[in-house]
Coordinates of N, CA and C and ligand atoms in Angstrom, one line a residue:
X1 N -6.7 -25.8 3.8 CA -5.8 -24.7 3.6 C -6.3 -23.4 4.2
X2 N -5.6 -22.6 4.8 CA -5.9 -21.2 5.2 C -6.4 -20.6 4.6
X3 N -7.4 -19.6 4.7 CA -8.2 -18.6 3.9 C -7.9 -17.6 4.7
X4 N -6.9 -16.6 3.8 CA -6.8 -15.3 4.4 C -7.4 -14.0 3.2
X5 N -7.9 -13.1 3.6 CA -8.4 -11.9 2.7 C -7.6 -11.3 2.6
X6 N -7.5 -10.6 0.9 CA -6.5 -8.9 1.1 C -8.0 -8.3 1.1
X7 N -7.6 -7.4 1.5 CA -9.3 -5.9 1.1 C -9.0 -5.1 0.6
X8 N -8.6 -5.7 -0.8 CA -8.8 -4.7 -1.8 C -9.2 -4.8 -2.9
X9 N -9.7 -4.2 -3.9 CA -10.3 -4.5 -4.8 C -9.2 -4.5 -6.3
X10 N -8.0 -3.4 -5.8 CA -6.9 -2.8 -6.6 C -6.3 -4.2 -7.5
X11 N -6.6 -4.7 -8.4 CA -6.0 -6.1 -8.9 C -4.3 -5.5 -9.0
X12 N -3.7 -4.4 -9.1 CA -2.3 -4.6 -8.8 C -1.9 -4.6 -7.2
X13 N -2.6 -4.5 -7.1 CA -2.0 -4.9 -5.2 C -2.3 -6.4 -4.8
X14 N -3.4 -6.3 -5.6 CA -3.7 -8.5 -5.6 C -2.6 -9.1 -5.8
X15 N -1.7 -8.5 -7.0 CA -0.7 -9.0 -7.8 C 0.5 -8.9 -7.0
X16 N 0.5 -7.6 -6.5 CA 1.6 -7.6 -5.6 C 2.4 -8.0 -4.6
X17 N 0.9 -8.7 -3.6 CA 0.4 -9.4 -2.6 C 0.8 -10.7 -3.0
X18 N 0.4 -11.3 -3.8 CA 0.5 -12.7 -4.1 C 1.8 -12.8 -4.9
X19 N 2.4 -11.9 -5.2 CA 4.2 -11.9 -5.7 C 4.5 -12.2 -4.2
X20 N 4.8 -11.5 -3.1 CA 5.0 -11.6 -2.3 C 4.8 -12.7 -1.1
X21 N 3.6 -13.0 -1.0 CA 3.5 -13.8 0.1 C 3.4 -15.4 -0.9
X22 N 4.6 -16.3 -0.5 CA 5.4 -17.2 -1.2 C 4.5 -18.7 -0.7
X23 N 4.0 -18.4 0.2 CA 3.5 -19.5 1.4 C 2.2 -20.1 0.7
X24 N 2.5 -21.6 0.0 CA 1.1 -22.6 -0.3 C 0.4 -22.4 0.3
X25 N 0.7 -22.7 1.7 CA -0.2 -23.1 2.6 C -1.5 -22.0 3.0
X26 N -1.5 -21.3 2.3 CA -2.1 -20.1 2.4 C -3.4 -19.5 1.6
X27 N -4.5 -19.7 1.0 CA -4.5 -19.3 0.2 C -5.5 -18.2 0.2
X28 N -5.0 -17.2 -1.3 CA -5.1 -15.5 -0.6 C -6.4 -15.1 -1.7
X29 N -7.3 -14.6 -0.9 CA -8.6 -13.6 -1.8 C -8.7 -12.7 -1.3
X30 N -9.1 -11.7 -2.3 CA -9.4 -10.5 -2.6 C -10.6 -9.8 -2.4
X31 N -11.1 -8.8 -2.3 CA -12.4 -8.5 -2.6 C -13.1 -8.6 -4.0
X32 N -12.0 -9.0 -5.0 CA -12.6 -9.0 -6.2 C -13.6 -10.8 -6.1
X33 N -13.2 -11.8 -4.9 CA -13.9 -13.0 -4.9 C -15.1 -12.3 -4.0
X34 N -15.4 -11.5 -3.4 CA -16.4 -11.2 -2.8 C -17.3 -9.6 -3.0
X35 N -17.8 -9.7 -4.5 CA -18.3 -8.9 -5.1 C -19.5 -8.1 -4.3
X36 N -19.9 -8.4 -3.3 CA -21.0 -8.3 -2.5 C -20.6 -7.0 -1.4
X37 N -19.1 -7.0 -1.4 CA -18.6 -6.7 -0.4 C -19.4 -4.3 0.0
X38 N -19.6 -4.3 0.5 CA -19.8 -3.2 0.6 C -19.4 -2.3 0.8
X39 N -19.2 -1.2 0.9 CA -18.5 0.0 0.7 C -18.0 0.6 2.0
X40 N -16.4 0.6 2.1 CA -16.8 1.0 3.3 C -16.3 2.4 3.4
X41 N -16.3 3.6 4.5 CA -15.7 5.0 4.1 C -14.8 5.2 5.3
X42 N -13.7 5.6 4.4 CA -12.4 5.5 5.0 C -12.2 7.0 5.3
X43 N -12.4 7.2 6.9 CA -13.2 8.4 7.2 C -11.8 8.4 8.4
X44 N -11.0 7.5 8.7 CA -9.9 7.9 9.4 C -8.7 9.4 8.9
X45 N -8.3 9.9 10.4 CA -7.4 10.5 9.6 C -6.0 10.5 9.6
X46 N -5.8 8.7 9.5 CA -4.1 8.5 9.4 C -4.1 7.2 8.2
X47 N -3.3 6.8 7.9 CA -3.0 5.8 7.3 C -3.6 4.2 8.3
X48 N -2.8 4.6 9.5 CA -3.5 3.3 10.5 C -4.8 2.9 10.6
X49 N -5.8 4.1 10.7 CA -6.6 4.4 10.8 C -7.5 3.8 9.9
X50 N -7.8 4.3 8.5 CA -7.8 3.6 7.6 C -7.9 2.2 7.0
X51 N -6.6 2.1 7.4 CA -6.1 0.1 7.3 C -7.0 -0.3 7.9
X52 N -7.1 -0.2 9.3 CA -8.1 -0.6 10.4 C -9.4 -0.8 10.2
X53 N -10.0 0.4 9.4 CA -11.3 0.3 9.1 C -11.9 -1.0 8.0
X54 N -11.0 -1.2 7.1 CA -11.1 -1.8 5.9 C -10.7 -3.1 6.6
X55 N -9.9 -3.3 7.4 CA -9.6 -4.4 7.8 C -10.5 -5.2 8.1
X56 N -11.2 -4.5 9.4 CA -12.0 -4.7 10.0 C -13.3 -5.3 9.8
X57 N -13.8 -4.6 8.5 CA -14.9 -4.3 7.9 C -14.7 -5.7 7.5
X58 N -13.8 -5.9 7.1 CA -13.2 -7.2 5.9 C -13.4 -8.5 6.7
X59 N -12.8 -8.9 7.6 CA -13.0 -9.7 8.9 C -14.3 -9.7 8.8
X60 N -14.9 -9.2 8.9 CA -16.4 -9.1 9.4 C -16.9 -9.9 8.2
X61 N -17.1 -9.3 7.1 CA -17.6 -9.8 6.2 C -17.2 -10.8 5.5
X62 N -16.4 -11.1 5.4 CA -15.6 -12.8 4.8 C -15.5 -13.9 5.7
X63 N -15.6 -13.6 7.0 CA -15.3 -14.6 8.1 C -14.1 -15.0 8.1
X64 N -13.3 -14.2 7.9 CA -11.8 -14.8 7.7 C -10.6 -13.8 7.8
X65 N -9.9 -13.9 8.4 CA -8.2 -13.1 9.0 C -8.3 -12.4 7.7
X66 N -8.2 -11.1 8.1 CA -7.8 -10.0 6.8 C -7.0 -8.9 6.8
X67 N -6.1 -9.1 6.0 CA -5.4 -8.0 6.1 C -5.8 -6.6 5.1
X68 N -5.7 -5.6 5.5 CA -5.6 -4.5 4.7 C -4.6 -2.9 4.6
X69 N -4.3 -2.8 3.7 CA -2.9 -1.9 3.9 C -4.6 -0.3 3.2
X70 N -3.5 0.9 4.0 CA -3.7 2.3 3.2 C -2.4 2.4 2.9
X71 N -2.2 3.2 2.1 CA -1.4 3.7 1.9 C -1.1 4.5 1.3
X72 N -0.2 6.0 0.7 CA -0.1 7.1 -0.3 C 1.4 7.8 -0.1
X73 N 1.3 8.5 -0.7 CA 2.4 9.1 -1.0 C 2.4 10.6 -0.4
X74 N 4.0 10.9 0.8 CA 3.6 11.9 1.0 C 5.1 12.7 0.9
X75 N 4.6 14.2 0.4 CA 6.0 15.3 -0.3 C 6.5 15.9 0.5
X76 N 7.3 16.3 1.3 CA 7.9 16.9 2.2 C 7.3 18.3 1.9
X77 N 8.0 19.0 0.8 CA 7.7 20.5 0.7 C 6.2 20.8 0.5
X78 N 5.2 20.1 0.4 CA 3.9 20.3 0.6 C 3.4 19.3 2.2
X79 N 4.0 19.6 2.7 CA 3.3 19.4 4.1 C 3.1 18.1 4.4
X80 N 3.8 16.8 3.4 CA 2.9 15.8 3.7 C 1.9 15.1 2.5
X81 N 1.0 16.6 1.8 CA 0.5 15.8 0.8 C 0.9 15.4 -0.3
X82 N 0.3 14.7 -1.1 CA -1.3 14.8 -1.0 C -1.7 13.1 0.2
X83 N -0.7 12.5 0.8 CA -0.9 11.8 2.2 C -2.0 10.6 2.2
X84 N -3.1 10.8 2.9 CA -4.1 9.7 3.0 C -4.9 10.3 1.7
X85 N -4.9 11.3 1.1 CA -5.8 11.5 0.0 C -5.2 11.3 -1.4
X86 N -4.2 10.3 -1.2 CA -3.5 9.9 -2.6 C -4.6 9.8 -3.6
X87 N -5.3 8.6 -2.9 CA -6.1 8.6 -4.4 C -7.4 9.3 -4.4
X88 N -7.3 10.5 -4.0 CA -8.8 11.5 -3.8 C -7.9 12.8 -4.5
X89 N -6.3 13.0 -4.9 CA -6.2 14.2 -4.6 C -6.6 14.7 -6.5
X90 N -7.4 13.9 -7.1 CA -7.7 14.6 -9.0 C -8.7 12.8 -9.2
X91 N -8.9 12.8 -9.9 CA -10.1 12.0 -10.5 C -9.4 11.0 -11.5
X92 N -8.0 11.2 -12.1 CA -7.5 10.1 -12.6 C -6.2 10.1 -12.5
X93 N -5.5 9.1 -12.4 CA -4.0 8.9 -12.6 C -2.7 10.3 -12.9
X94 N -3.0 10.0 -14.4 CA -2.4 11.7 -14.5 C -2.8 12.8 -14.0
X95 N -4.1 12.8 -14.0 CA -4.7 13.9 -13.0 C -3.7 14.4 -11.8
X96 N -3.8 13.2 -11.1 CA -3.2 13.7 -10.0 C -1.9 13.7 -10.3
X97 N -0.6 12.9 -11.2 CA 0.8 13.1 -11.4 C 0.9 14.4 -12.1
X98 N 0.2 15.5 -12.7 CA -0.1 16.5 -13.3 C -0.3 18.0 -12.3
X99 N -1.1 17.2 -11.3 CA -1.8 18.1 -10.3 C -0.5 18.3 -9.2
X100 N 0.2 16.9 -8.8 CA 1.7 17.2 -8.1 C 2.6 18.0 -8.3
X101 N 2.7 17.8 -10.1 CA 3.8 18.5 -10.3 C 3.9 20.0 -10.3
X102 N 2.7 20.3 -11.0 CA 2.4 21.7 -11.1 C 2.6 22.3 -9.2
X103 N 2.0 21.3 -8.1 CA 2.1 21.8 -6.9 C 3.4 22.0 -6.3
X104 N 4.5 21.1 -7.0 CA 5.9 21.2 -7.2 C 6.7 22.5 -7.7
X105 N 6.1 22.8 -8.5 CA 6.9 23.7 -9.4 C 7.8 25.3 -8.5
X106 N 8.9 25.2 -8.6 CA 10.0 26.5 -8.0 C 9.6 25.9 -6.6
X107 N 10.0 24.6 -6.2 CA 9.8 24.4 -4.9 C 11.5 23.6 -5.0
X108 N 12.2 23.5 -4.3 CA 13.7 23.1 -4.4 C 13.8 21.5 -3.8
X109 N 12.7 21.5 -2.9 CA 13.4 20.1 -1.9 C 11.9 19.4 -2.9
X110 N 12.6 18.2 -3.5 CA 11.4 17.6 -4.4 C 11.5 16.1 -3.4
X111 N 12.0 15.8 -2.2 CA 11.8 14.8 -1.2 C 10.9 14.2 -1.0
X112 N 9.9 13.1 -1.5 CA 8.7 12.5 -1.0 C 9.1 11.3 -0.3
X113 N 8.0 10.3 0.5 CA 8.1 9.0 0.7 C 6.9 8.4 0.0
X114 N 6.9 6.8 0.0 CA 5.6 6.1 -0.1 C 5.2 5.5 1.4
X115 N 4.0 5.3 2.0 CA 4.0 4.9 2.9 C 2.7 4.0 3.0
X116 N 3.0 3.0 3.5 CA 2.4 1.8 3.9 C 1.7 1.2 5.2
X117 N 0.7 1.3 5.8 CA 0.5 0.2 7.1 C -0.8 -0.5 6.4
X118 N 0.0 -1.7 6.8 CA -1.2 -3.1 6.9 C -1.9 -3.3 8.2
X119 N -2.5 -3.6 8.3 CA -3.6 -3.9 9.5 C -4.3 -5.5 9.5
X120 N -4.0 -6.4 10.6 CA -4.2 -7.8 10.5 C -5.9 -7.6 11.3
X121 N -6.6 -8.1 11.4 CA -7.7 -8.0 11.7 C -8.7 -9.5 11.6
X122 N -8.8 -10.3 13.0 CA -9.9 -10.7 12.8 C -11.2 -11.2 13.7
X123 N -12.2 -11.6 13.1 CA -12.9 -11.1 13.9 C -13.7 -9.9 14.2
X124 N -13.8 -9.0 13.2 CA -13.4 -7.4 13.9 C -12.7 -7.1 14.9
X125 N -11.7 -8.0 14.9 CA -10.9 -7.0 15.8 C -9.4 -6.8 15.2
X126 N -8.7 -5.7 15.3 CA -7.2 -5.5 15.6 C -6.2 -6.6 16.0
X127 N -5.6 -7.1 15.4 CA -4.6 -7.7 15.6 C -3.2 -7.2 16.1
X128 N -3.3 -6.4 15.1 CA -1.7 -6.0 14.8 C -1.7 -4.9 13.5
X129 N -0.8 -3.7 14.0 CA -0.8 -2.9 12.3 C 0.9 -2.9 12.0
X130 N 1.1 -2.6 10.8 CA 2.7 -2.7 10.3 C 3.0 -1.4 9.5
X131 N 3.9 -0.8 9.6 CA 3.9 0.1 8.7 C 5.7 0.3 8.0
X132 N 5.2 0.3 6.6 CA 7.1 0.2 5.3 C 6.8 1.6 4.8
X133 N 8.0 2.3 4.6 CA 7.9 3.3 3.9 C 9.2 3.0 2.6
X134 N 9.4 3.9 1.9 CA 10.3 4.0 0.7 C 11.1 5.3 0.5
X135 N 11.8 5.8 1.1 CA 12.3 7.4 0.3 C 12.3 7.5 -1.3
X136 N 12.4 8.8 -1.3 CA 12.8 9.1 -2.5 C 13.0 10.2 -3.1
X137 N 12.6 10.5 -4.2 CA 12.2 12.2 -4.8 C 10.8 12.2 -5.7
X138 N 10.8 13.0 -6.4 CA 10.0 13.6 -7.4 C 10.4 13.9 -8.4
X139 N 10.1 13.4 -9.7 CA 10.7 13.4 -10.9 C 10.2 14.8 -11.5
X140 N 10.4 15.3 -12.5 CA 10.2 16.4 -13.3 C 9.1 16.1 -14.2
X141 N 8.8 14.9 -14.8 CA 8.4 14.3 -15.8 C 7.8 13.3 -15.6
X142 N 6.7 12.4 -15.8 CA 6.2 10.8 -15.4 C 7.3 10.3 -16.1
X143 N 7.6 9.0 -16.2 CA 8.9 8.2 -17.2 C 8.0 6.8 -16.5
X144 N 8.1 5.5 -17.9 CA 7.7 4.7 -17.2 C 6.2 3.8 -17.6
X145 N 5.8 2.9 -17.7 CA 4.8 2.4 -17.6 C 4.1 1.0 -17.1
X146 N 5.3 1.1 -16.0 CA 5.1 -0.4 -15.2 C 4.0 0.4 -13.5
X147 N 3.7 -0.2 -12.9 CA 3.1 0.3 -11.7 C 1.5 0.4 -12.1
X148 N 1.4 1.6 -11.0 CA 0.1 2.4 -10.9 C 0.6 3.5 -10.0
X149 N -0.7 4.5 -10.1 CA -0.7 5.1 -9.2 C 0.2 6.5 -10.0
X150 N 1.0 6.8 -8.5 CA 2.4 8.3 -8.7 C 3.2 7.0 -9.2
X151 N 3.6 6.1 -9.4 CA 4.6 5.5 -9.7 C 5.4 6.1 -11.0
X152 N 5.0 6.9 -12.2 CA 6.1 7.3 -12.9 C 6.5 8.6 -12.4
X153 N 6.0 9.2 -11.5 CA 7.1 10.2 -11.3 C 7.9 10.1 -9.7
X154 N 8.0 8.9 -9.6 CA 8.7 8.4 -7.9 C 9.9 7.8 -8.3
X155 N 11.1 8.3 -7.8 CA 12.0 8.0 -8.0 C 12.7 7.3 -6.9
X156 N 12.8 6.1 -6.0 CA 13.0 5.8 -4.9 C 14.9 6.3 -4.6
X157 N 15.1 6.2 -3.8 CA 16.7 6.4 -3.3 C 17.5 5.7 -3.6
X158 N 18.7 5.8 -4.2 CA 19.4 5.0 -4.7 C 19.6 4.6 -6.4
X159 N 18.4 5.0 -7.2 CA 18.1 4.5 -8.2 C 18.0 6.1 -9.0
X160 N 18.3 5.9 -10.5 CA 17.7 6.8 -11.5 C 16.5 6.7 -12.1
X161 N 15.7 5.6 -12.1 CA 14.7 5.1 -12.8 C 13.5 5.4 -11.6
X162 N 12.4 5.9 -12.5 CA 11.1 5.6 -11.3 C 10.6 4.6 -11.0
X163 N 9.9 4.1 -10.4 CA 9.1 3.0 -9.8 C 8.6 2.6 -11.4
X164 N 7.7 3.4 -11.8 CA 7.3 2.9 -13.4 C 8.1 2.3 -14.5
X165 N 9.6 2.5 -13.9 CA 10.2 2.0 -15.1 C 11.2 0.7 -14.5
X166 N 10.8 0.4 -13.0 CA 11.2 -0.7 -12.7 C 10.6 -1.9 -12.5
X167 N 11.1 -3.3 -13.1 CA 10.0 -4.4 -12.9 C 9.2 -4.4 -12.3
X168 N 8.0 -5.2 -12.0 CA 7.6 -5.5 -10.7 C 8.9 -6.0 -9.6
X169 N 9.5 -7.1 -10.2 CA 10.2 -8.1 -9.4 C 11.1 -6.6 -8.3
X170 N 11.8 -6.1 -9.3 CA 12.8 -4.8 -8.4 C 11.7 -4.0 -7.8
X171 N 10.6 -3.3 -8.4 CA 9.7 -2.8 -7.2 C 9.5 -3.4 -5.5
X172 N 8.9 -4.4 -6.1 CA 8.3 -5.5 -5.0 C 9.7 -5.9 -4.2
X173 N 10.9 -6.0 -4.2 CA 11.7 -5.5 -3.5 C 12.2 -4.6 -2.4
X174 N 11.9 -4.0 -2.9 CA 12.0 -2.2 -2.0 C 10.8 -1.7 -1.1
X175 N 9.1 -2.0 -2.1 CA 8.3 -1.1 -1.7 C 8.0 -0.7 -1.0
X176 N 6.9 0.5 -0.1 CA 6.8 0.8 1.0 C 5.8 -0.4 1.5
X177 N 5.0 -1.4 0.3 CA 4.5 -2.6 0.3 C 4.6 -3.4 0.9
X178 N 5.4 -3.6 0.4 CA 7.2 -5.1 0.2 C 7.4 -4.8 1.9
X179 N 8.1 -3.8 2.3 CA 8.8 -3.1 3.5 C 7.8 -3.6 4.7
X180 N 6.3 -3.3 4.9 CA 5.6 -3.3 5.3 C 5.3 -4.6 5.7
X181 N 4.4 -5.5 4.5 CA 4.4 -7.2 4.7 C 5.5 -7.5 5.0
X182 N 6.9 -7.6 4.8 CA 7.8 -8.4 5.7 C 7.4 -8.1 7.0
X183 N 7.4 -7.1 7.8 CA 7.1 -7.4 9.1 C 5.7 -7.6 9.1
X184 N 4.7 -8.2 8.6 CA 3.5 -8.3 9.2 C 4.0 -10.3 8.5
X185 N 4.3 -10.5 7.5 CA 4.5 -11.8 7.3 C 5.6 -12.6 8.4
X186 N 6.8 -11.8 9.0 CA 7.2 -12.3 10.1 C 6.9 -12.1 11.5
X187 N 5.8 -11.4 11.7 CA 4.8 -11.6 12.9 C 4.4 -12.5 12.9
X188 N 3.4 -13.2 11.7 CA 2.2 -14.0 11.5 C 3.1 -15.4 11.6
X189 N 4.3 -16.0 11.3 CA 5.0 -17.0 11.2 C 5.5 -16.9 13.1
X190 N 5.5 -15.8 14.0 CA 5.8 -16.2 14.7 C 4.8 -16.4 16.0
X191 N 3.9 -15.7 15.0 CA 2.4 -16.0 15.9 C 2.5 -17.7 15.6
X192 N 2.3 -17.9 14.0 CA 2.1 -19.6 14.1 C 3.3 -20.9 14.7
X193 N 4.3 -20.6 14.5 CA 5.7 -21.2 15.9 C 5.2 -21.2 16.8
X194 N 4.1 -20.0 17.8 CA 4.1 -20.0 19.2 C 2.9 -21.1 19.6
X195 N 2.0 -21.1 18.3 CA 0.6 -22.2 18.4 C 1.2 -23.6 17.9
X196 N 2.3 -23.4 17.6 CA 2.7 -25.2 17.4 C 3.7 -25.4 18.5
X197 N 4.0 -24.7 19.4 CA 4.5 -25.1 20.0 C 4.2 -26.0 21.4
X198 N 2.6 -25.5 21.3 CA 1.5 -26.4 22.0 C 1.0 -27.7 21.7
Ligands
IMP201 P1 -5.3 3.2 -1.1 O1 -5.7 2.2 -2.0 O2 -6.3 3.9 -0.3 O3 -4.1 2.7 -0.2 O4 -4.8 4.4 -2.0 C1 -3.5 4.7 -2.1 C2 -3.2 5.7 -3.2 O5 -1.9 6.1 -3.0 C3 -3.3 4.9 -4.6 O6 -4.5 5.1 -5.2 C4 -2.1 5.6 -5.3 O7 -2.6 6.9 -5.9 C5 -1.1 5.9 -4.2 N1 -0.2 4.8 -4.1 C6 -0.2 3.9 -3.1 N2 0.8 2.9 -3.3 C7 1.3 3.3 -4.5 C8 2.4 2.7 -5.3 O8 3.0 1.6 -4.9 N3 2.6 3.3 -6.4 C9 2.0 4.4 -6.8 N4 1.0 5.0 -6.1 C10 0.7 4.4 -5.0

């Protein structure tokens, strides 16, 4: 069976990952199976960038095809952030859904995205990167206790409910995740069509 890595340690993204990619033939670890793994510092300054590093690093150390996504959330009327420093911009959860909002406040356009690139990597090397995003807004309020992350105050497009107060199943649908792994999952099937075709 295939041994492919996620590189992360995030057990909702393990969860999310493995909701997602549907494929037996596959089977998916984490960094939480490779406790050893060392630290790496995600010292890029894009989302690609990032992916890349962790990817990379990942490949290297597991001996095995690895993918790794960055990804964060970024507000239009703040420039973008809080961006690649989602999870740097306060020290816990609310922290930061507390620290948004207040950066919100008497600002009119409450427009954010989520955004996503995965990065295939093996070898150390680059494969391929993918990148899903998600529109949406900014809630007034957290509402919600499903997710992580900004998820109770994200309200994606189309919907009244935030990400927090939508299943997994309806998240994992939409997400800038979800959006992302489909095209890296229909790469990799056509990378493997083109080796059986030999
Ligand atoms: P990463 O693990 O470096 O990609 O960190 C991304 C950070 O962005 C997370 O710690 C969250 O704060 C935020 N983030 C990314 N994806 C999501 C999501 O699906 N829901 C809520 N927050 C997210």
């Amino acid at each position: 069976m295939a041994n492919v890595v996620i590189a992360t340690s995030n057990a909702h993204k393990v969860e999310e990952y493995k909701a997602l990619m549907a494929d037996d033939s596959i089977e998916l670890q984490s960094l939480l199976d490779y406790p050893g793994f060392p630290d790496v510092e995600e010292n890029g300054t894009t989302f690609t960038e990032n992916a890349s590093i962790k990817a990379i690093a990942a490949s290297k150390y597991c001996d095995a095809p690895a993918f790794a996504d960055d990804s964060g959330l970024e507000v239009f009327a703040l420039n973008g952030e809080p961006g690649i420093y989602s999870a740097r911009y306060a020290p816990t959860d609310p922290e930061r859904i507390a620290k948004l909002l207040k950066n919100l406040e008497g600002k009119e356009d409450r427009s954010a995205r989520f955004v996503c690139v995965i990065a295939i990597a093996f070898n150390g090397e680059i494969i391929e990167t993918f990148e899903g995003e998600i529109r949406g807004t900014i809630g007034f309020e957290p509402k919600g206790s499903n997710g992580f992350g900004y998820d109770p105050v994200f309200i994606p497009e189309g919907e009244t409910r935030t990400f927090a107060e939508l299943s997994s199943e309806e998240k994992n649908r939409i997400s800038h995740r979800a959006n992302a792994f489909r095209k890296a999952a229909e790469f990799v099937e056509e990378q493997l069509a083109a080796l059986n075709a030999f």
